[in-house]
Amino acid sequence: MRVTQGAFSFLPDLTDQQIHTQVQYCIDNDWAVSLEYTDDPHPRNTYWEMWGHPMFDNPDAAAVVYELNECRKIHGGKYIRIMAFDSTAGWESVRLSFIANRPKTEKGFRLSREEIRGRSVRYSITPYSTDLPEGERY
Amino acid sequence: MCSEEVLGEEQEIVEEVDLAKDFKESGVGEILDELDTSLTGLEPVKTRIRETAALLIVDKARRKLGLVNEPLTLHMSFSGNPGTGKTTLALKMADLLHKLGFVRKGHLVSVTRDDLVGQYIGHTAPKTKEVLKKAMGGVLFIDEAYYLYRPENERDYGQEAIEILLQVMENNRDDLVVILAGYKDKMAKFFESNPGFRSRIAHHIEFPDYTSDELLEIAQKTLKEQHYKLTPQAIVALSDYIRLRRDQAHFANARSIRNALDRARLRHANRIFNESIGLLNADQLSTIDDVDILSSRVFKGGIDNF
C-alpha cells in the first residue's frame, strides 16, 4: 500500500531532477531544507530521525540532492522526506514536506477494531512494519 | 526556473549556432572588457581567460548541436606570488562561469585549510562536506591549497579533506568548480605529491609579477578611487619607492603598494593636522606630497612593515 503523506504523494515518485527543482524553489524562498528518515510510517508518527542538520546556508539545491543520495546509501530501504521550514514571523512552520524515497515494497497498515461499551467500534491502524523491532523493519 | 538553463540536462538540439550572438547574449564580453580595464597588467592571465571563455562558448554551442554530453572539467589552479590578483580574478571567473551557465548560482566561497580540516578524528569529513555543499552551484576557491597536504605529519587530517575534495570534484563536476590558488613553487610541489589533483585540474593559470610601471599605475588608480591625488614630485617619489621596495624582503606586489599608500595617507593626515592653521580646502585634504612618501623606512634601507 502506497503511503500518501506530504505533498506530491499521489504523483509518481519524483526524479532527482524534479527534487532538485522543488528544493531550489524552497531555497529561493529562504526556507531551511532538511532531511528526515523513518521506518515507522504511521501518519501520527511525527518524530522522524533527522539526517544531519537543517541546511541553512546552501544557495544551491545540489547540496540537498547530494545529502539525499548520501542518506539513501544507508537508509535507502526506509522512508526519507524533505522538509522546508519557513522561519519568517507569522509562519514559523514547515511550508513544504514531501517523501523523496520509499521502500521497494510498502507493507501497509493493519486495521484493528475494538468493540467497546455499547457495542460501538473503535478503530486504529498499525503499520505492519512495526511488528518487527526497530532496525529489522525494512 | 534557473536549473533549466543549466547544462547537462536535456536540451533541444538545433541545426546551427551563431557564436557571435551567443557571445553577445551571454554578457561575457562585458566581463572581459571589465577585466581589461579594471586589472592592470597581467597580460598572460587575461589571454588565458579569453581563451577559456572561447572554449566555454564553443563547448556550449557544441552542446546545442548535440555533439557533447560529458560535463566539461573546469577546475583550475592559479599560481603566482602574493598580491598578483588571484582572488580578484577568482571572483571574475565565478561571474564568467555563471554568465555562461556552467555554474548555476555563480557565488564564490573562499576558504583556506582551517575551513576544511578539522581538529580531531571525525571532524574533518563533515567540515569539508559542509563547505563543499555551500559552494555547490558556484565556485570554491581554496587559497594556499598546499597547506592541505602536510607530508611531515602522517596523521594530519588534511589528507582526509583532500580525498573528499577529489571525490566531489570528480562526481559533482556539474555542481561546482574548484579553484586552487597559491604561490607558484609551493603549488608545483603540492601537485607533484598529489597526482590526483593534477589530473583533475584542466586549467593551470600562472600569475606573473607586476612590473614597476604597472605597480605605479595600480597605485594611481587606487588613489583615484579613494579621491586622493599625487603631486608630480610625489609620483617620482612613489616610483623610487616601488623600485626600492621590490628588492626588499616580503614584497607582495600590489598588496605591498596598497599598504604603502595606506601609510602615506596616514602621514599625510598627520602632516596636515600638525601644520594646519586655519581653514583647509578639499584640495589640501586630498593631495599627497612627496614628503609623505619619502619619510618611509624603505628609503632608509629598512623594511617597511611588509
Short mmCIF file of C-alpha atoms in Angstrom, two decimals:
data_model
loop_
_atom_site.label_atom_id
_atom_site.label_comp_id
_atom_site.label_asym_id
_atom_site.label_seq_id
_atom_site.Cartn_x
_atom_site.Cartn_y
_atom_site.Cartn_z
CA MET A 1 0.00 0.00 0.00
CA ARG A 2 1.45 3.32 -1.05
CA VAL A 3 1.92 5.75 1.80
CA THR A 4 0.46 9.11 0.91
CA GLN A 5 1.89 11.69 3.25
CA GLY A 6 3.04 15.18 2.42
CA ALA A 7 2.96 16.88 -0.92
CA PHE A 8 3.13 15.09 -4.31
CA SER A 9 2.38 11.71 -2.74
CA PHE A 10 -0.33 10.87 -5.25
CA LEU A 11 2.09 11.52 -8.12
CA PRO A 12 4.68 9.05 -9.36
CA ASP A 13 7.94 9.28 -7.39
CA LEU A 14 9.90 12.43 -8.19
CA THR A 15 13.17 12.08 -10.06
CA ASP A 16 16.30 13.66 -8.61
CA GLN A 17 15.99 16.45 -11.14
CA GLN A 18 12.43 17.16 -10.01
CA ILE A 19 13.51 17.03 -6.38
CA HIS A 20 16.28 19.48 -7.22
CA THR A 21 13.76 21.86 -8.75
CA GLN A 22 11.40 21.67 -5.77
CA VAL A 23 14.23 22.17 -3.29
CA GLN A 24 15.59 25.09 -5.27
CA TYR A 25 12.17 26.71 -5.00
CA CYS A 26 12.31 26.30 -1.22
CA ILE A 27 15.85 27.70 -1.00
CA ASP A 28 14.93 30.66 -3.17
CA ASN A 29 12.18 31.40 -0.66
CA ASP A 30 14.71 31.32 2.20
CA TRP A 31 13.29 28.20 3.77
CA ALA A 32 15.64 25.89 5.65
CA VAL A 33 15.62 22.49 3.99
CA SER A 34 16.23 19.34 6.00
CA LEU A 35 16.15 15.58 5.52
CA GLU A 36 14.45 13.05 7.78
CA TYR A 37 14.01 9.30 7.57
CA THR A 38 11.95 6.68 9.36
CA ASP A 39 10.93 3.03 9.30
CA ASP A 40 7.61 3.72 11.03
CA PRO A 41 5.30 5.35 8.51
CA HIS A 42 2.30 5.71 10.85
CA PRO A 43 0.62 9.01 9.97
CA ARG A 44 0.71 10.10 13.60
CA ASN A 45 4.44 9.45 13.84
CA THR A 46 5.77 12.98 13.61
CA TYR A 47 9.13 12.10 15.09
CA TRP A 48 11.24 11.06 12.13
CA GLU A 49 15.00 10.78 12.54
CA MET A 50 16.99 13.78 11.36
CA TRP A 51 19.67 13.29 8.72
CA GLY A 52 22.21 15.92 9.64
CA HIS A 53 21.29 19.47 10.45
CA PRO A 54 18.83 21.57 8.52
CA MET A 55 20.75 23.17 5.66
CA PHE A 56 20.51 26.89 6.22
CA ASP A 57 23.21 28.36 4.06
CA ASN A 58 23.41 26.38 0.85
CA PRO A 59 22.38 28.57 -2.05
CA ASP A 60 22.05 25.64 -4.43
CA ALA A 61 19.80 22.57 -4.27
CA ALA A 62 22.58 20.29 -5.48
CA ALA A 63 23.75 20.15 -1.85
CA VAL A 64 20.41 18.72 -0.72
CA VAL A 65 20.29 16.17 -3.54
CA TYR A 66 23.85 15.21 -2.61
CA GLU A 67 22.82 14.66 1.03
CA LEU A 68 19.70 12.78 -0.08
CA ASN A 69 21.88 10.35 -2.00
CA GLU A 70 24.20 10.01 0.99
CA CYS A 71 21.16 9.22 3.14
CA ARG A 72 19.89 6.71 0.56
CA LYS A 73 23.17 4.83 0.78
CA ILE A 74 22.44 3.98 4.42
CA HIS A 75 18.66 4.30 4.73
CA GLY A 76 17.66 3.53 1.15
CA GLY A 77 15.12 0.94 2.31
CA LYS A 78 13.24 3.39 4.51
CA TYR A 79 11.10 6.45 4.04
CA ILE A 80 13.04 9.68 3.52
CA ARG A 81 11.30 13.02 3.42
CA ILE A 82 12.42 16.52 2.60
CA MET A 83 11.09 19.32 4.74
CA ALA A 84 11.33 23.06 4.21
CA PHE A 85 10.92 25.21 7.28
CA ASP A 86 9.92 28.85 6.95
CA SER A 87 11.24 30.92 9.83
CA THR A 88 9.57 34.21 8.93
CA ALA A 89 7.45 35.68 11.72
CA GLY A 90 3.87 34.51 11.46
CA TRP A 91 4.74 31.28 9.64
CA GLU A 92 7.38 29.62 11.77
CA SER A 93 6.42 26.23 10.49
CA VAL A 94 7.03 23.66 7.80
CA ARG A 95 5.91 25.02 4.44
CA LEU A 96 6.63 22.01 2.30
CA SER A 97 7.22 18.37 3.13
CA PHE A 98 7.36 15.50 0.68
CA ILE A 99 8.58 11.93 0.56
CA ALA A 100 11.73 11.62 -1.53
CA ASN A 101 12.44 7.94 -1.00
CA ARG A 102 10.29 4.95 -0.05
CA PRO A 103 10.93 1.23 0.47
CA LYS A 104 10.64 -1.08 -2.54
CA THR A 105 7.66 -2.86 -1.06
CA GLU A 106 5.47 -0.89 1.27
CA LYS A 107 3.89 -3.20 3.80
CA GLY A 108 0.86 -1.11 4.57
CA PHE A 109 -1.30 -0.96 7.70
CA ARG A 110 -3.42 -3.33 9.76
CA LEU A 111 -6.84 -2.02 10.67
CA SER A 112 -7.91 -3.23 14.11
CA ARG A 113 -11.38 -2.93 15.50
CA GLU A 114 -12.07 -2.89 19.17
CA GLU A 115 -15.55 -3.34 20.48
CA ILE A 116 -16.19 -1.02 23.36
CA ARG A 117 -19.15 -0.26 25.61
CA GLY A 118 -22.48 -0.19 23.86
CA ARG A 119 -21.12 -2.37 21.06
CA SER A 120 -19.67 0.68 19.32
CA VAL A 121 -16.42 0.11 17.49
CA ARG A 122 -13.13 1.91 17.90
CA TYR A 123 -10.70 1.71 15.01
CA SER A 124 -6.97 2.02 14.92
CA ILE A 125 -4.26 1.35 12.35
CA THR A 126 -0.82 -0.15 12.89
CA PRO A 127 1.91 -0.37 10.26
CA TYR A 128 2.79 -4.00 9.63
CA SER A 129 6.40 -2.95 9.59
CA THR A 130 6.32 -2.05 13.28
CA ASP A 131 5.55 -5.68 14.20
CA LEU A 132 9.28 -6.17 13.88
CA PRO A 133 11.70 -4.45 16.20
CA GLU A 134 13.49 -1.32 15.12
CA GLY A 135 16.30 -1.94 12.64
CA GLU A 136 14.70 -5.07 11.15
CA ARG A 137 11.66 -3.46 9.62
CA TYR A 138 12.68 -2.76 6.06
CA MET B 1 13.40 28.22 -13.10
CA CYS B 2 17.11 28.62 -13.15
CA SER B 3 18.12 24.99 -13.31
CA GLU B 4 16.60 24.64 -16.73
CA GLU B 5 19.33 26.81 -18.14
CA VAL B 6 22.00 24.63 -16.71
CA LEU B 7 23.92 22.36 -18.98
CA GLY B 8 23.89 18.65 -18.63
CA GLU B 9 20.14 18.50 -18.87
CA GLU B 10 18.10 17.68 -21.86
CA GLN B 11 18.29 20.43 -24.39
CA GLU B 12 16.70 20.94 -27.68
CA ILE B 13 19.14 20.05 -30.40
CA VAL B 14 19.44 22.74 -33.05
CA GLU B 15 20.97 22.70 -36.50
CA GLU B 16 23.11 25.80 -36.45
CA VAL B 17 24.60 28.14 -33.89
CA ASP B 18 25.61 31.76 -34.04
CA LEU B 19 28.73 32.15 -31.90
CA ALA B 20 28.78 35.92 -32.12
CA LYS B 21 25.18 36.07 -30.96
CA ASP B 22 25.81 33.62 -28.12
CA PHE B 23 28.79 35.66 -27.06
CA LYS B 24 26.80 38.86 -27.06
CA GLU B 25 23.81 37.43 -25.23
CA SER B 26 25.88 35.79 -22.51
CA GLY B 27 27.31 39.13 -21.37
CA VAL B 28 30.78 37.62 -21.30
CA GLY B 29 32.15 40.39 -23.46
CA GLU B 30 31.37 42.89 -20.71
CA ILE B 31 33.23 40.84 -18.14
CA LEU B 32 36.25 40.55 -20.41
CA ASP B 33 36.21 44.28 -21.11
CA GLU B 34 35.89 44.98 -17.44
CA LEU B 35 38.83 42.68 -16.78
CA ASP B 36 40.88 44.63 -19.28
CA THR B 37 40.11 48.00 -17.78
CA SER B 38 39.96 47.17 -14.09
CA LEU B 39 43.05 44.98 -13.89
CA THR B 40 46.39 46.49 -14.74
CA GLY B 41 48.97 44.30 -16.45
CA LEU B 42 48.55 40.52 -16.10
CA GLU B 43 48.56 40.10 -19.88
CA PRO B 44 49.23 36.33 -19.91
CA VAL B 45 46.38 35.82 -17.43
CA LYS B 46 43.98 37.89 -19.47
CA THR B 47 44.92 35.92 -22.58
CA ARG B 48 44.26 32.64 -20.75
CA ILE B 49 40.89 33.88 -19.52
CA ARG B 50 39.93 34.95 -23.01
CA GLU B 51 40.95 31.52 -24.31
CA THR B 52 38.96 29.81 -21.58
CA ALA B 53 35.94 31.96 -22.34
CA ALA B 54 36.21 31.00 -26.02
CA LEU B 55 36.40 27.34 -25.03
CA LEU B 56 33.30 27.68 -22.87
CA ILE B 57 31.31 29.41 -25.59
CA VAL B 58 32.31 26.83 -28.19
CA ASP B 59 31.54 24.00 -25.78
CA LYS B 60 28.13 25.47 -25.13
CA ALA B 61 27.49 25.73 -28.86
CA ARG B 62 28.60 22.12 -29.37
CA ARG B 63 26.14 21.05 -26.71
CA LYS B 64 23.40 22.84 -28.54
CA LEU B 65 24.25 20.84 -31.65
CA GLY B 66 24.26 17.66 -29.61
CA LEU B 67 27.96 16.99 -30.08
CA VAL B 68 28.89 16.65 -26.38
CA ASN B 69 27.16 15.37 -23.32
CA GLU B 70 30.03 14.97 -20.91
CA PRO B 71 30.40 17.82 -18.46
CA LEU B 72 33.48 19.92 -19.08
CA THR B 73 36.19 19.79 -16.43
CA LEU B 74 36.60 23.34 -15.28
CA HIS B 75 38.65 23.01 -12.11
CA MET B 76 41.54 25.43 -12.16
CA SER B 77 44.73 26.30 -10.42
CA PHE B 78 46.01 29.85 -10.02
CA SER B 79 49.65 30.12 -9.10
CA GLY B 80 51.66 33.24 -8.56
CA ASN B 81 53.40 35.37 -6.00
CA PRO B 82 51.50 37.19 -3.25
CA GLY B 83 49.45 40.19 -4.33
CA THR B 84 49.20 39.33 -8.01
CA GLY B 85 45.42 39.33 -8.20
CA LYS B 86 44.49 35.65 -7.77
CA THR B 87 41.48 36.22 -5.52
CA THR B 88 40.27 39.16 -7.60
CA LEU B 89 40.38 37.02 -10.69
CA ALA B 90 38.59 34.12 -8.99
CA LEU B 91 35.64 36.43 -8.36
CA LYS B 92 35.55 37.41 -12.03
CA MET B 93 35.86 33.77 -13.03
CA ALA B 94 32.81 32.86 -10.94
CA ASP B 95 30.90 35.60 -12.68
CA LEU B 96 32.07 34.42 -16.08
CA LEU B 97 31.11 30.80 -15.45
CA HIS B 98 27.72 31.88 -14.17
CA LYS B 99 27.00 34.06 -17.19
CA LEU B 100 27.82 31.15 -19.47
CA GLY B 101 25.66 28.79 -17.47
CA PHE B 102 28.40 26.44 -16.31
CA VAL B 103 27.55 27.06 -12.67
CA ARG B 104 24.01 27.68 -11.52
CA LYS B 105 24.47 30.43 -8.93
CA GLY B 106 27.88 31.92 -9.54
CA HIS B 107 28.78 32.69 -5.94
CA LEU B 108 32.34 32.38 -4.69
CA VAL B 109 33.13 30.53 -1.48
CA SER B 110 36.65 31.39 -0.42
CA VAL B 111 38.29 29.03 2.08
CA THR B 112 41.67 28.09 3.48
CA ARG B 113 42.92 24.99 5.27
CA ASP B 114 41.23 25.96 8.54
CA ASP B 115 37.78 25.84 6.96
CA LEU B 116 38.26 22.34 5.57
CA VAL B 117 40.36 20.46 8.06
CA GLY B 118 39.06 19.56 11.49
CA GLN B 119 40.86 19.36 14.79
CA TYR B 120 40.11 15.82 15.85
CA ILE B 121 39.24 12.46 14.33
CA GLY B 122 35.89 12.52 12.56
CA HIS B 123 35.74 16.29 12.46
CA THR B 124 37.24 16.80 9.02
CA ALA B 125 34.76 14.96 6.81
CA PRO B 126 31.64 16.84 7.95
CA LYS B 127 33.52 20.12 7.88
CA THR B 128 34.78 19.61 4.35
CA LYS B 129 31.38 18.38 3.16
CA GLU B 130 29.69 21.41 4.70
CA VAL B 131 31.98 23.74 2.77
CA LEU B 132 31.52 21.77 -0.44
CA LYS B 133 27.76 21.90 -0.07
CA LYS B 134 27.88 25.61 0.49
CA ALA B 135 29.92 26.02 -2.69
CA MET B 136 27.63 23.88 -4.85
CA GLY B 137 26.21 25.86 -7.73
CA GLY B 138 29.18 28.18 -7.51
CA VAL B 139 32.93 28.30 -7.25
CA LEU B 140 35.05 27.02 -4.37
CA PHE B 141 38.26 28.99 -4.03
CA ILE B 142 40.90 27.29 -1.88
CA ASP B 143 43.62 29.75 -1.02
CA GLU B 144 47.07 28.38 -0.23
CA ALA B 145 45.85 24.93 -1.12
CA TYR B 146 49.21 23.27 -0.46
CA TYR B 147 48.70 23.62 3.29
CA LEU B 148 46.08 20.88 2.96
CA TYR B 149 48.88 18.41 2.47
CA ARG B 150 51.42 18.13 5.23
CA PRO B 151 53.76 15.25 4.46
CA GLU B 152 55.78 15.76 7.63
CA ASN B 153 52.84 14.62 9.75
CA GLU B 154 51.38 11.35 8.55
CA ARG B 155 48.39 11.61 10.86
CA ASP B 156 47.46 15.03 9.56
CA TYR B 157 43.75 15.33 8.76
CA GLY B 158 44.48 17.30 5.61
CA GLN B 159 44.72 14.07 3.65
CA GLU B 160 41.12 13.24 4.54
CA ALA B 161 39.95 16.63 3.26
CA ILE B 162 41.89 16.06 0.04
CA GLU B 163 40.22 12.70 -0.52
CA ILE B 164 36.71 14.10 -0.09
CA LEU B 165 37.59 17.06 -2.26
CA LEU B 166 38.86 14.83 -5.06
CA GLN B 167 35.79 12.63 -4.87
CA VAL B 168 33.38 15.56 -5.15
CA MET B 169 35.49 17.24 -7.84
CA GLU B 170 35.10 14.07 -9.89
CA ASN B 171 31.48 13.10 -9.17
CA ASN B 172 29.84 16.51 -8.94
CA ARG B 173 31.64 18.17 -11.82
CA ASP B 174 28.48 19.91 -12.98
CA ASP B 175 27.67 21.17 -9.47
CA LEU B 176 30.77 23.11 -8.59
CA VAL B 177 34.08 24.40 -9.87
CA VAL B 178 37.13 24.26 -7.64
CA ILE B 179 39.94 26.79 -7.95
CA LEU B 180 43.17 26.10 -6.08
CA ALA B 181 45.43 29.05 -5.51
CA GLY B 182 48.82 29.64 -4.03
CA TYR B 183 52.43 30.55 -4.52
CA LYS B 184 54.00 29.05 -7.57
CA ASP B 185 56.78 26.85 -6.22
CA LYS B 186 54.69 25.51 -3.37
CA MET B 187 51.82 24.71 -5.74
CA ALA B 188 54.19 22.83 -8.03
CA LYS B 189 55.34 20.74 -5.09
CA PHE B 190 51.75 20.15 -3.99
CA PHE B 191 50.73 18.85 -7.40
CA GLU B 192 53.80 16.67 -7.52
CA SER B 193 52.86 14.89 -4.32
CA ASN B 194 49.12 14.78 -5.16
CA PRO B 195 48.87 13.49 -8.72
CA GLY B 196 45.13 13.11 -8.24
CA PHE B 197 44.76 16.86 -8.15
CA ARG B 198 46.99 17.47 -11.12
CA SER B 199 44.97 15.18 -13.36
CA ARG B 200 41.64 16.62 -12.28
CA ILE B 201 42.61 20.19 -12.96
CA ALA B 202 42.40 21.20 -16.58
CA HIS B 203 43.48 24.81 -16.44
CA HIS B 204 46.70 25.95 -14.82
CA ILE B 205 46.99 29.71 -14.89
CA GLU B 206 50.19 31.45 -13.82
CA PHE B 207 50.19 34.99 -12.49
CA PRO B 208 53.36 36.94 -13.29
CA ASP B 209 54.78 39.63 -11.02
CA TYR B 210 53.86 43.20 -11.81
CA THR B 211 56.43 45.48 -13.40
CA SER B 212 57.30 48.71 -11.61
CA ASP B 213 55.35 50.75 -14.13
CA GLU B 214 52.29 48.61 -13.61
CA LEU B 215 52.55 49.00 -9.86
CA LEU B 216 52.72 52.76 -10.24
CA GLU B 217 49.63 52.63 -12.42
CA ILE B 218 47.85 50.49 -9.83
CA ALA B 219 48.82 52.96 -7.12
CA GLN B 220 47.42 55.88 -9.07
CA LYS B 221 44.24 54.01 -9.87
CA THR B 222 43.72 53.07 -6.22
CA LEU B 223 44.27 56.64 -5.06
CA LYS B 224 41.90 57.95 -7.67
CA GLU B 225 39.19 55.62 -6.41
CA GLN B 226 39.74 57.00 -2.92
CA HIS B 227 39.69 60.59 -4.23
CA TYR B 228 43.32 61.30 -3.47
CA LYS B 229 45.85 62.68 -5.86
CA LEU B 230 49.61 62.81 -6.07
CA THR B 231 51.73 65.85 -6.80
CA PRO B 232 54.27 65.38 -9.66
CA GLN B 233 57.05 65.16 -7.07
CA ALA B 234 55.08 62.53 -5.19
CA ILE B 235 54.79 60.42 -8.34
CA VAL B 236 58.56 60.50 -8.73
CA ALA B 237 58.96 59.61 -5.05
CA LEU B 238 56.49 56.76 -5.39
CA SER B 239 58.25 55.24 -8.39
CA ASP B 240 61.53 55.42 -6.44
CA TYR B 241 59.73 53.77 -3.55
CA ILE B 242 58.49 50.93 -5.75
CA ARG B 243 61.93 50.39 -7.23
CA LEU B 244 63.50 50.12 -3.78
CA ARG B 245 60.68 48.13 -2.21
CA ARG B 246 60.83 45.41 -4.87
CA ASP B 247 64.23 44.26 -3.75
CA GLN B 248 63.45 44.25 -0.06
CA ALA B 249 62.09 41.30 1.86
CA HIS B 250 58.40 40.32 1.96
CA PHE B 251 57.47 42.14 -1.20
CA ALA B 252 53.86 41.32 -2.05
CA ASN B 253 53.26 43.15 -5.33
CA ALA B 254 50.02 45.12 -5.39
CA ARG B 255 49.32 44.37 -1.74
CA SER B 256 52.60 46.00 -0.66
CA ILE B 257 51.77 49.04 -2.70
CA ARG B 258 48.30 49.26 -1.22
CA ASN B 259 49.78 49.12 2.27
CA ALA B 260 52.35 51.76 1.35
CA LEU B 261 49.57 54.03 0.17
CA ASP B 262 47.65 53.47 3.39
CA ARG B 263 50.68 54.57 5.34
CA ALA B 264 51.24 57.56 3.06
CA ARG B 265 47.68 58.60 3.77
CA LEU B 266 48.36 58.28 7.46
CA ARG B 267 51.44 60.51 7.22
CA HIS B 268 49.55 62.94 5.05
CA ALA B 269 46.79 63.17 7.63
CA ASN B 270 49.31 63.72 10.40
CA ARG B 271 51.17 66.33 8.42
CA ILE B 272 48.19 68.49 7.63
CA PHE B 273 46.89 68.03 11.14
CA ASN B 274 50.14 69.36 12.63
CA GLU B 275 50.85 72.04 10.07
CA SER B 276 47.46 73.47 9.51
CA ILE B 277 46.41 76.74 10.96
CA GLY B 278 43.11 77.99 9.73
CA LEU B 279 40.80 76.51 7.16
CA LEU B 280 41.62 73.67 4.74
CA ASN B 281 40.06 73.06 1.37
CA ALA B 282 39.29 69.76 -0.34
CA ASP B 283 42.41 70.04 -2.43
CA GLN B 284 44.70 70.16 0.57
CA LEU B 285 42.87 67.26 2.16
CA SER B 286 43.34 65.05 -0.87
CA THR B 287 46.81 65.87 -2.19
CA ILE B 288 49.62 63.57 -1.16
CA ASP B 289 53.02 65.20 -1.46
CA ASP B 290 56.46 63.60 -1.80
CA VAL B 291 57.32 64.13 1.87
CA ASP B 292 54.50 61.74 2.79
CA ILE B 293 56.19 59.03 0.76
CA LEU B 294 59.83 59.92 1.30
CA SER B 295 59.60 59.56 5.06
CA SER B 296 59.03 55.83 4.61
CA ARG B 297 61.57 53.50 6.14
CA VAL B 298 62.08 51.90 2.74
CA PHE B 299 64.28 54.84 1.78
CA LYS B 300 66.48 54.25 4.80
CA GLY B 301 67.09 50.69 3.67
CA GLY B 302 64.78 49.18 6.24
CA ILE B 303 61.78 47.02 5.73
CA ASP B 304 58.54 48.89 5.79
CA ASN B 305 56.32 46.64 7.91
CA PHE B 306 55.66 44.33 4.96
#
